[in-house]
Amino acid sequence: MQLRNISKSFGTVLANDHVWLDIYRGEILALLGENGSGKTTLMNMLSGIYFPDEGQIFVDGKEVVIRSPKDALSLGIGMIHQHFKLVDVFTAVENIVLGLNEPGRLDMAAVSKKVCDICDAYGFEVDPAQKIYNMSVSQKQTVEIVKVLYRGADILILDEPTAVLTPQETDKLFAVLRNMRDAGKAIVIITHKMHEVEDLSDRVAVLRHGQFVGDMITAQTNAAEMTSMMIGHSVTLNIERTEPIDPKPRVEVRDLTVCSVDGVLKLDGVSFTANAGEILGVAGISGCGQKELLEAIAGLQTVEHGSICYVEDGGTRDELVGRDPLSIAAKGVSLSFVPEDRLGMGLVGSMDLTDNMMLRSYRRGRSPFVDRRTPRRLAEAVVSELSVNTPGVNTPVRRLSGGNVQKVLVGREISSDPTVLLTAYAVRGLDINASYTIYELLNRQKERGVAVIYVGEDLDVLLELCDRILVLCGGKVSGIVDGRKTDKRQVGMMMTRLAGDTDA
């Protein structure tokens, strides 16, 4: 596949600017770039979600026009998105054939056999009759990949494919992708994890500010050089973890039990202590109760049983269970929360940056008129310090890329001077430079004596950043380990309860 002079604009924002890119069969290409550099937009044009404003696309030397995902699939192009497009109540095989016009009467037995043949050919493990709601995240991702292969895809695009996988699941996925490459498929991965780029890809292509700045053979480069190309200057990729200074209990959770609105048990007897001046990491497979844990501490989740105590410097203890966020703040508890759902819970997409900053401060006003100057100054400071790619602070948040939305949310919460900072996937979707900026900000909070609870999906980062790591499996604590003395294999096994109930 060849892309020539591909451009795409959204209003005044130029997402792709005359991009040239070649994609080869039998190769794994890693597409890198900062947030807002146009990676996902470019791939969405290949998969038929967007239509380019100008430029040409060639497949096997022939110019093609891609107006829809159906056109893309007819050309052998399939994209596996970070958020899966599956129907939970259907089986794997039902999802795989959903929307296809098969000739004659649909023979599900024949479809199941073809699915099994595809799995055997590349090393997948899929039960065609298993319901999606009974699958793990990695199994759902496998179904998505098999779905595009069933439709005849020769060019596969994967957006952040390892975002919610354990190290063991990542190894399985990489083995399958290598098998597909060896079978002649062309594979493009969008990722911010440099160690995965070095481990998996054959070639790297870099976008910066919507423009193609170059490509290189992966074996002939390194993470620092790739990051420099992405950003335009050299950067230091190092998380400086300092020793906690006089850590004291700040949040004590005892025997916490939480159920979802439909009665499913999400947390089962969870107990731990988060200390002031410490970063406590929370690891676990997606859906193991991380979201419910932070929401319960923040007063956003109903608690069935257990205790959450906020411990003040003088030793006074305040029970937070049964309180909503307003009453928690009224007790003098300064708590900030970066939720997993950044646009559904954290920010309002139709409001601009200034108004989203004001969501935390408008109650402090002492006159009938809302103060917009202070939130505007804060918005400008966040844009400057975190390098938010935006036309201005009056731009609606929904027009920003996912990574820039995340920067706005994290910047707002950190700026409120908390004593407890709860973060759920604070760097999800962020490029490597922005991620390290966030890690530095979290370390600054820790040095100020803030109790930081960091839910993350990258085990390498958890082990480099966090002082202790709480591992959740199926809503229970399978262990608490020292971030300086453990390794990601051990944590990965504890996430799947292979390590037993180890506590440290």
Coordinates of C-alpha atoms in Angstrom, one line a residue:
M1 CA 0.0 0.0 0.0
Q2 CA 1.2 3.5 -0.9
L3 CA -0.2 6.8 0.5
R4 CA 0.7 9.9 -1.4
N5 CA 0.1 13.5 -0.3
I6 CA -2.8 12.5 2.1
S7 CA -4.3 15.5 3.9
K8 CA -7.2 15.8 6.3
S9 CA -8.6 18.7 8.2
F10 CA -11.2 19.1 10.9
G11 CA -12.2 22.8 10.8
T12 CA -9.1 24.8 11.4
V13 CA -7.1 21.8 12.7
L14 CA -4.9 20.1 10.1
A15 CA -4.7 16.5 11.2
N16 CA -2.7 15.1 8.3
D17 CA -0.5 17.3 6.0
H18 CA 0.5 15.7 2.7
V19 CA 1.6 12.4 4.3
W20 CA 3.6 9.9 2.2
L21 CA 3.7 6.4 3.7
D22 CA 4.5 2.9 2.3
I23 CA 3.2 -0.3 3.9
Y24 CA 4.7 -3.7 2.8
R25 CA 3.5 -7.2 2.9
G26 CA 5.3 -9.5 5.3
E27 CA 6.2 -6.6 7.6
I28 CA 5.1 -5.2 11.0
L29 CA 5.1 -1.4 10.8
A30 CA 4.9 0.6 14.0
L31 CA 3.3 4.0 13.5
L32 CA 4.6 6.5 16.1
G33 CA 3.8 10.1 16.9
E34 CA 2.8 12.5 19.7
N35 CA -0.8 13.0 20.7
G36 CA -2.6 14.9 17.9
S37 CA 0.1 14.0 15.3
G38 CA -2.5 12.3 13.1
K39 CA -1.8 8.6 13.5
T40 CA -5.3 7.4 14.2
T41 CA -6.8 9.9 11.7
L42 CA -4.5 8.5 9.0
M43 CA -5.4 4.9 9.7
N44 CA -9.1 5.8 9.9
M45 CA -8.8 7.0 6.3
L46 CA -7.3 3.7 5.3
S47 CA -10.1 1.8 7.1
G48 CA -12.9 3.9 5.5
I49 CA -14.0 5.8 8.6
Y50 CA -12.8 9.2 7.3
F51 CA -12.3 10.3 3.7
P52 CA -9.2 12.3 2.8
D53 CA -9.5 15.9 1.7
E54 CA -6.7 15.3 -0.9
G55 CA -4.1 12.7 -1.9
Q56 CA -4.0 9.3 -3.4
I57 CA -4.1 5.7 -2.0
F58 CA -2.6 2.8 -4.0
V59 CA -3.1 -0.9 -3.2
D60 CA -0.8 -3.3 -5.2
G61 CA 0.1 -0.4 -7.5
K62 CA -3.5 0.4 -8.4
E63 CA -5.2 3.7 -7.2
V64 CA -8.2 3.1 -5.1
V65 CA -11.0 5.1 -3.4
I66 CA -12.0 4.1 0.1
R67 CA -15.4 5.7 1.1
S68 CA -16.5 3.2 3.8
P69 CA -15.3 0.3 6.0
K70 CA -17.0 -2.0 3.5
D71 CA -14.7 -0.5 0.7
A72 CA -11.7 -1.0 2.9
L73 CA -12.5 -4.7 3.6
S74 CA -13.1 -5.3 -0.1
L75 CA -9.5 -4.2 -0.6
G76 CA -8.3 -6.4 2.2
I77 CA -7.9 -3.7 4.8
G78 CA -9.1 -4.4 8.4
M79 CA -8.7 -2.2 11.5
I80 CA -8.9 -3.5 15.1
H81 CA -9.9 -0.5 17.3
Q82 CA -8.8 0.0 20.9
H83 CA -12.5 -0.2 21.9
F84 CA -14.0 -3.4 20.5
K85 CA -17.0 -3.4 18.3
L86 CA -18.7 -6.6 19.5
V87 CA -22.2 -7.6 20.6
D88 CA -21.8 -9.1 24.2
V89 CA -24.8 -11.4 24.0
F90 CA -23.7 -13.0 20.8
T91 CA -21.2 -15.9 20.4
A92 CA -17.8 -15.4 18.9
V93 CA -18.9 -16.9 15.5
E94 CA -22.1 -14.9 15.5
N95 CA -20.0 -11.7 15.9
I96 CA -17.6 -12.8 13.2
V97 CA -20.3 -13.2 10.5
L98 CA -22.5 -10.3 11.7
G99 CA -23.3 -8.0 8.8
L100 CA -22.0 -10.3 6.1
N101 CA -24.1 -11.2 3.1
E102 CA -23.3 -14.9 2.8
P103 CA -24.7 -16.6 -0.3
G104 CA -27.6 -18.9 0.4
R105 CA -28.6 -20.1 3.8
L106 CA -26.1 -19.4 6.5
D107 CA -24.3 -22.6 7.6
M108 CA -23.0 -21.9 11.1
A109 CA -21.2 -25.2 11.2
A110 CA -19.3 -24.3 8.1
V111 CA -18.5 -20.8 9.5
S112 CA -17.3 -22.4 12.7
K113 CA -15.0 -24.7 10.8
K114 CA -13.6 -21.8 8.8
V115 CA -13.0 -19.8 12.0
C116 CA -11.2 -22.8 13.5
D117 CA -9.1 -23.1 10.3
I118 CA -8.0 -19.5 10.7
C119 CA -7.2 -20.0 14.3
D120 CA -5.1 -23.1 13.5
A121 CA -3.3 -21.3 10.8
Y122 CA -2.0 -18.4 13.0
G123 CA -2.1 -19.8 16.5
F124 CA -5.3 -18.2 17.9
E125 CA -7.3 -19.7 20.7
V126 CA -11.0 -19.1 20.1
D127 CA -14.1 -21.1 21.2
P128 CA -16.6 -20.2 18.4
A129 CA -19.6 -21.0 20.7
Q130 CA -18.4 -18.9 23.6
K131 CA -20.5 -15.7 24.4
I132 CA -18.6 -12.4 24.3
Y133 CA -19.7 -11.5 27.9
N134 CA -17.9 -14.6 29.2
M135 CA -14.6 -13.7 27.5
S136 CA -11.5 -11.9 28.8
V137 CA -10.2 -8.8 27.2
S138 CA -7.5 -10.7 25.2
Q139 CA -10.2 -13.2 24.0
K140 CA -12.4 -10.3 22.7
Q141 CA -9.4 -8.9 20.9
T142 CA -8.7 -12.2 19.3
V143 CA -12.3 -12.3 18.1
E144 CA -11.9 -8.9 16.5
I145 CA -8.7 -10.0 14.7
V146 CA -10.3 -13.2 13.5
K147 CA -13.3 -11.2 12.4
V148 CA -11.3 -9.1 9.9
L149 CA -9.3 -12.2 8.8
Y150 CA -12.6 -14.0 8.1
R151 CA -13.5 -11.1 5.8
G152 CA -10.3 -11.5 3.8
A153 CA -8.1 -8.8 5.3
D154 CA -4.4 -8.8 4.2
I155 CA -3.6 -5.5 5.8
L156 CA -4.3 -5.3 9.5
I157 CA -4.2 -2.1 11.5
L158 CA -4.2 -2.4 15.3
D159 CA -4.7 0.7 17.5
E160 CA -3.0 0.3 20.9
P161 CA -3.4 -3.5 20.8
T162 CA -1.8 -4.2 24.2
A163 CA -3.4 -1.4 26.2
V164 CA -5.3 -3.8 28.6
L165 CA -3.3 -7.1 28.3
T166 CA -1.2 -8.8 30.8
P167 CA 2.5 -9.5 29.9
Q168 CA 1.6 -13.2 29.2
E169 CA -1.4 -12.2 26.9
T170 CA 0.9 -9.6 25.2
D171 CA 3.4 -12.4 24.4
K172 CA 0.7 -14.6 22.9
L173 CA -0.6 -11.7 20.8
F174 CA 2.9 -10.9 19.5
A175 CA 3.5 -14.6 18.6
V176 CA 0.3 -14.5 16.5
L177 CA 1.2 -11.2 14.8
R178 CA 4.6 -12.6 13.9
N179 CA 2.9 -15.7 12.4
M180 CA 0.6 -13.5 10.4
R181 CA 3.6 -11.4 9.2
D182 CA 5.4 -14.6 8.2
A183 CA 2.3 -15.7 6.2
G184 CA 2.6 -12.5 4.1
K185 CA 0.2 -10.2 5.9
A186 CA 0.9 -6.4 6.3
I187 CA 0.5 -5.3 9.9
V188 CA 0.4 -1.7 11.2
I189 CA 0.4 -1.1 15.0
I190 CA -0.2 2.3 16.7
T191 CA 1.4 2.2 20.1
H192 CA 3.2 4.5 22.6
K193 CA 5.1 1.6 24.3
M194 CA 8.6 1.8 23.0
H195 CA 9.8 -1.5 24.4
E196 CA 7.0 -3.2 22.4
V197 CA 8.0 -1.3 19.2
E198 CA 11.6 -2.6 19.7
D199 CA 10.4 -6.1 20.4
L200 CA 7.8 -6.5 17.7
S201 CA 8.1 -4.2 14.7
D202 CA 10.4 -4.5 11.6
R203 CA 10.1 -0.8 10.6
V204 CA 9.1 2.4 12.3
A205 CA 7.3 5.4 10.7
V206 CA 7.0 8.7 12.5
L207 CA 4.5 11.5 12.3
R208 CA 5.0 14.9 13.8
H209 CA 2.3 17.7 13.7
G210 CA 0.5 15.7 11.0
Q211 CA 3.5 15.4 8.7
F212 CA 5.5 12.3 7.9
V213 CA 9.1 12.9 9.1
G214 CA 10.7 9.6 8.3
D215 CA 11.0 5.9 8.8
M216 CA 13.7 3.5 9.8
I217 CA 14.5 -0.1 10.4
T218 CA 13.7 -0.9 14.0
A219 CA 16.9 -3.0 14.5
Q220 CA 18.9 0.1 13.5
T221 CA 17.5 2.5 16.0
N222 CA 16.5 2.9 19.7
A223 CA 13.8 4.4 21.9
A224 CA 15.7 7.7 22.5
E225 CA 16.2 8.2 18.7
M226 CA 12.6 7.4 17.9
T227 CA 11.3 9.7 20.7
S228 CA 13.5 12.5 19.4
M229 CA 12.0 12.1 15.9
M230 CA 8.5 12.2 17.3
I231 CA 9.1 15.4 19.4
G232 CA 11.7 17.2 17.3
H233 CA 14.3 17.3 20.1
S234 CA 16.1 14.9 22.5
V235 CA 14.4 13.9 25.7
T236 CA 15.4 11.9 28.8
L237 CA 13.3 8.8 29.2
N238 CA 13.7 8.2 32.9
I239 CA 11.2 8.0 35.8
E240 CA 13.1 9.3 38.9
R241 CA 11.4 7.5 41.7
T242 CA 12.4 9.0 45.1
E243 CA 12.2 7.3 48.4
P244 CA 9.0 8.2 50.4
I245 CA 9.8 10.7 53.1
D246 CA 8.1 10.0 56.4
P247 CA 5.1 8.1 54.9
K248 CA 2.0 8.1 57.1
P249 CA -1.4 6.4 56.6
R250 CA -3.7 8.7 54.7
V251 CA -6.5 6.4 53.4
E252 CA -7.3 3.1 55.2
V253 CA -9.6 0.7 53.3
R254 CA -10.9 -2.3 55.3
D255 CA -13.0 -5.2 54.0
L256 CA -14.5 -3.1 51.2
T257 CA -17.3 -4.8 49.2
V258 CA -18.9 -3.2 46.2
C259 CA -21.5 -4.4 43.7
S260 CA -22.4 -2.9 40.3
V261 CA -25.9 -1.5 39.6
D262 CA -26.9 -4.9 38.2
G263 CA -25.8 -6.8 41.4
V264 CA -22.5 -8.2 40.1
L265 CA -19.8 -8.4 42.8
K266 CA -17.0 -6.0 41.8
L267 CA -14.9 -5.8 45.0
D268 CA -14.8 -8.5 47.6
G269 CA -13.3 -7.8 51.0
V270 CA -10.5 -5.4 49.8
S271 CA -8.2 -4.0 52.4
F272 CA -5.1 -1.8 52.1
T273 CA -3.5 1.5 53.3
A274 CA -2.5 4.3 51.1
N275 CA 0.2 6.5 52.7
A276 CA 0.9 10.2 52.4
G277 CA 4.1 10.8 50.4
E278 CA 3.8 7.5 48.5
I279 CA 2.5 6.3 45.1
L280 CA 0.5 3.2 45.5
G281 CA 0.0 1.4 42.2
V282 CA -3.1 -0.7 41.4
A283 CA -2.6 -3.5 38.9
G284 CA -5.1 -5.9 37.4
I285 CA -6.8 -7.2 34.3
S286 CA -9.4 -4.7 32.9
G287 CA -12.7 -5.0 34.8
C288 CA -11.2 -6.5 38.0
G289 CA -12.6 -3.7 40.2
Q290 CA -10.1 -0.9 39.7
K291 CA -12.7 1.5 38.5
E292 CA -15.1 0.7 41.4
L293 CA -12.3 1.0 44.0
L294 CA -11.4 4.6 43.0
E295 CA -15.1 5.6 42.7
A296 CA -15.8 4.2 46.1
I297 CA -13.0 6.2 47.7
A298 CA -14.2 9.3 45.8
G299 CA -17.8 8.9 47.1
L300 CA -19.2 8.0 43.6
Q301 CA -19.9 4.3 44.3
T302 CA -22.3 2.7 46.7
V303 CA -20.5 0.5 49.3
E304 CA -22.2 -2.7 50.4
H305 CA -19.8 -3.4 53.3
G306 CA -16.6 -2.1 54.7
S307 CA -14.8 1.1 55.8
I308 CA -12.9 3.9 54.0
C309 CA -11.2 6.2 56.5
Y310 CA -9.4 9.4 55.8
V311 CA -6.6 9.9 58.4
E312 CA -5.6 13.5 59.0
D313 CA -2.0 14.6 60.1
G314 CA -3.1 14.8 63.7
G315 CA -4.5 11.3 63.6
T316 CA -8.2 12.2 63.4
R317 CA -10.1 9.7 61.3
D318 CA -13.1 10.6 59.1
E319 CA -15.3 7.8 57.7
L320 CA -16.0 8.4 54.0
V321 CA -18.4 5.6 53.3
G322 CA -21.9 7.0 52.8
R323 CA -20.7 10.4 51.8
D324 CA -20.9 11.9 48.3
P325 CA -18.1 14.1 46.8
L326 CA -19.6 17.3 48.1
S327 CA -19.9 16.2 51.7
I328 CA -16.4 14.7 51.5
A329 CA -15.1 18.1 50.4
A330 CA -17.2 19.8 53.2
K331 CA -15.3 17.7 55.7
G332 CA -12.1 19.3 54.6
V333 CA -10.9 16.3 52.6
S334 CA -9.1 17.7 49.5
L335 CA -9.5 14.8 47.0
S336 CA -8.8 14.8 43.3
F337 CA -10.0 12.1 40.9
V338 CA -8.9 11.4 37.3
P339 CA -11.6 8.9 36.2
E340 CA -11.3 6.2 33.6
D341 CA -14.1 7.7 31.5
R342 CA -12.5 11.0 30.7
L343 CA -15.4 12.5 28.6
G344 CA -18.3 10.6 30.2
M345 CA -17.3 11.5 33.8
G346 CA -14.3 13.7 33.9
L347 CA -15.0 16.5 31.3
V348 CA -17.9 17.9 29.3
G349 CA -17.1 17.5 25.6
S350 CA -19.3 20.4 24.4
M351 CA -17.7 22.9 26.8
D352 CA -14.4 24.6 26.2
L353 CA -11.2 24.3 28.3
T354 CA -12.0 27.3 30.5
D355 CA -15.5 26.0 31.4
N356 CA -14.2 22.6 32.1
M357 CA -11.7 24.1 34.5
M358 CA -14.5 26.0 36.1
L359 CA -16.4 22.8 36.9
R360 CA -14.2 22.4 40.0
S361 CA -14.2 26.1 41.1
Y362 CA -17.6 27.7 40.4
R363 CA -18.9 27.0 43.9
R364 CA -16.2 29.1 45.4
G365 CA -17.6 32.3 44.0
R366 CA -18.8 34.9 46.4
S367 CA -20.9 36.9 44.0
P368 CA -23.8 36.2 41.7
F369 CA -21.4 36.5 38.7
V370 CA -19.2 33.6 37.8
D371 CA -15.5 34.2 37.8
R372 CA -14.1 33.2 34.4
R373 CA -10.7 34.8 34.7
T374 CA -9.2 32.4 37.2
P375 CA -10.3 29.2 35.3
R376 CA -9.0 30.8 32.0
R377 CA -5.6 31.4 33.6
L378 CA -5.6 27.8 34.8
A379 CA -6.6 26.5 31.4
E380 CA -3.8 28.5 29.8
A381 CA -1.3 27.2 32.4
V382 CA -2.3 23.5 31.7
V383 CA -2.1 24.0 27.9
S384 CA 1.4 25.5 28.4
E385 CA 2.8 23.1 30.9
L386 CA 1.4 19.9 29.4
S387 CA 1.8 21.0 25.7
V388 CA -1.9 20.5 24.9
N389 CA -2.4 20.6 21.2
T390 CA -5.4 23.0 20.8
P391 CA -6.2 26.1 18.8
G392 CA -7.0 27.9 22.0
V393 CA -8.7 27.6 25.4
N394 CA -12.1 28.4 23.8
T395 CA -12.0 25.2 21.8
P396 CA -14.6 22.6 22.8
V397 CA -12.9 19.6 24.5
R398 CA -14.6 17.1 22.1
R399 CA -12.5 18.5 19.2
L400 CA -9.2 17.5 20.9
S401 CA -7.5 14.2 20.4
G402 CA -7.9 11.6 23.1
G403 CA -4.4 12.2 24.5
N404 CA -4.9 16.0 24.7
V405 CA -8.3 15.5 26.4
Q406 CA -6.4 13.4 29.0
K407 CA -3.8 16.1 29.5
V408 CA -6.6 18.6 30.3
L409 CA -8.2 16.3 32.8
V410 CA -5.0 15.4 34.6
G411 CA -3.8 19.0 34.7
R412 CA -7.1 20.2 36.2
E413 CA -7.1 17.6 38.9
I414 CA -3.5 18.1 39.9
S415 CA -3.9 21.9 40.0
S416 CA -6.5 21.7 42.8
D417 CA -3.8 21.1 45.4
P418 CA -5.2 17.7 46.7
T419 CA -4.1 15.6 49.7
V420 CA -5.3 12.4 48.0
L421 CA -5.0 12.0 44.2
L422 CA -6.8 9.1 42.6
T423 CA -5.8 8.4 38.9
A424 CA -7.3 5.8 36.7
Y425 CA -5.1 5.2 33.6
A426 CA -3.7 8.8 33.8
V427 CA -1.5 8.3 30.7
R428 CA -3.8 6.2 28.6
G429 CA -3.6 7.4 25.0
L430 CA -0.7 9.8 25.8
D431 CA 2.5 9.8 23.8
I432 CA 5.7 9.0 25.5
N433 CA 6.8 12.6 26.1
A434 CA 3.5 13.6 27.7
S435 CA 3.5 10.4 29.7
Y436 CA 6.8 11.2 31.3
T437 CA 5.5 14.7 32.0
I438 CA 2.6 13.2 33.9
Y439 CA 5.0 10.8 35.8
E440 CA 7.0 13.8 36.9
L441 CA 3.9 15.6 38.1
L442 CA 2.8 12.6 40.1
N443 CA 6.3 12.4 41.7
R444 CA 6.0 16.1 42.6
Q445 CA 2.7 15.4 44.3
K446 CA 4.3 12.5 46.2
E447 CA 7.1 14.8 47.3
R448 CA 4.5 17.3 48.6
G449 CA 3.1 14.6 50.8
V450 CA 0.1 13.7 48.7
A451 CA -1.2 10.1 48.8
V452 CA -1.3 9.1 45.2
I453 CA -3.2 6.0 44.1
Y454 CA -2.3 5.2 40.5
V455 CA -4.3 2.6 38.5
G456 CA -2.2 1.7 35.5
E457 CA -2.1 -0.8 32.6
D458 CA 1.7 -0.7 31.8
L459 CA 3.4 -3.0 34.2
D460 CA 6.9 -1.6 33.3
V461 CA 5.7 1.9 34.4
L462 CA 4.0 0.6 37.6
L463 CA 7.3 -1.1 38.6
E464 CA 9.4 2.1 37.8
L465 CA 7.0 4.7 39.3
C466 CA 5.2 3.1 42.3
D467 CA 6.5 2.5 45.8
R468 CA 4.0 -0.4 46.4
I469 CA 1.7 -2.2 44.0
L470 CA -1.7 -3.6 45.0
V471 CA -2.7 -6.4 42.7
L472 CA -6.4 -7.2 42.1
C473 CA -7.8 -10.4 40.6
G474 CA -11.5 -11.0 40.3
G475 CA -12.3 -8.2 42.7
K476 CA -10.0 -9.5 45.5
V477 CA -6.5 -8.5 46.6
S478 CA -4.1 -11.2 45.4
G479 CA -1.1 -9.4 46.9
I480 CA 0.7 -6.2 47.7
V481 CA 4.3 -6.1 46.5
D482 CA 7.2 -3.7 46.8
G483 CA 7.7 -1.9 43.4
R484 CA 11.5 -1.9 43.8
K485 CA 11.8 -5.7 44.5
T486 CA 9.4 -7.4 42.2
D487 CA 9.2 -8.0 38.4
K488 CA 6.4 -7.8 35.9
R489 CA 6.2 -11.6 35.4
Q490 CA 5.4 -12.0 39.1
V491 CA 2.8 -9.2 39.0
G492 CA 1.3 -10.6 35.7
M493 CA 0.9 -14.0 37.4
M494 CA -0.8 -12.5 40.4
M495 CA -3.2 -10.6 38.1
T496 CA -4.4 -14.0 36.9
R497 CA -4.1 -15.6 40.4
L498 CA -1.2 -17.9 39.5
A499 CA 1.0 -16.6 42.3
G500 CA -1.4 -17.4 45.1
D501 CA -2.2 -15.0 47.8
T502 CA 1.2 -13.5 48.3
D503 CA 1.4 -10.4 50.5
A504 CA 4.4 -8.2 51.2

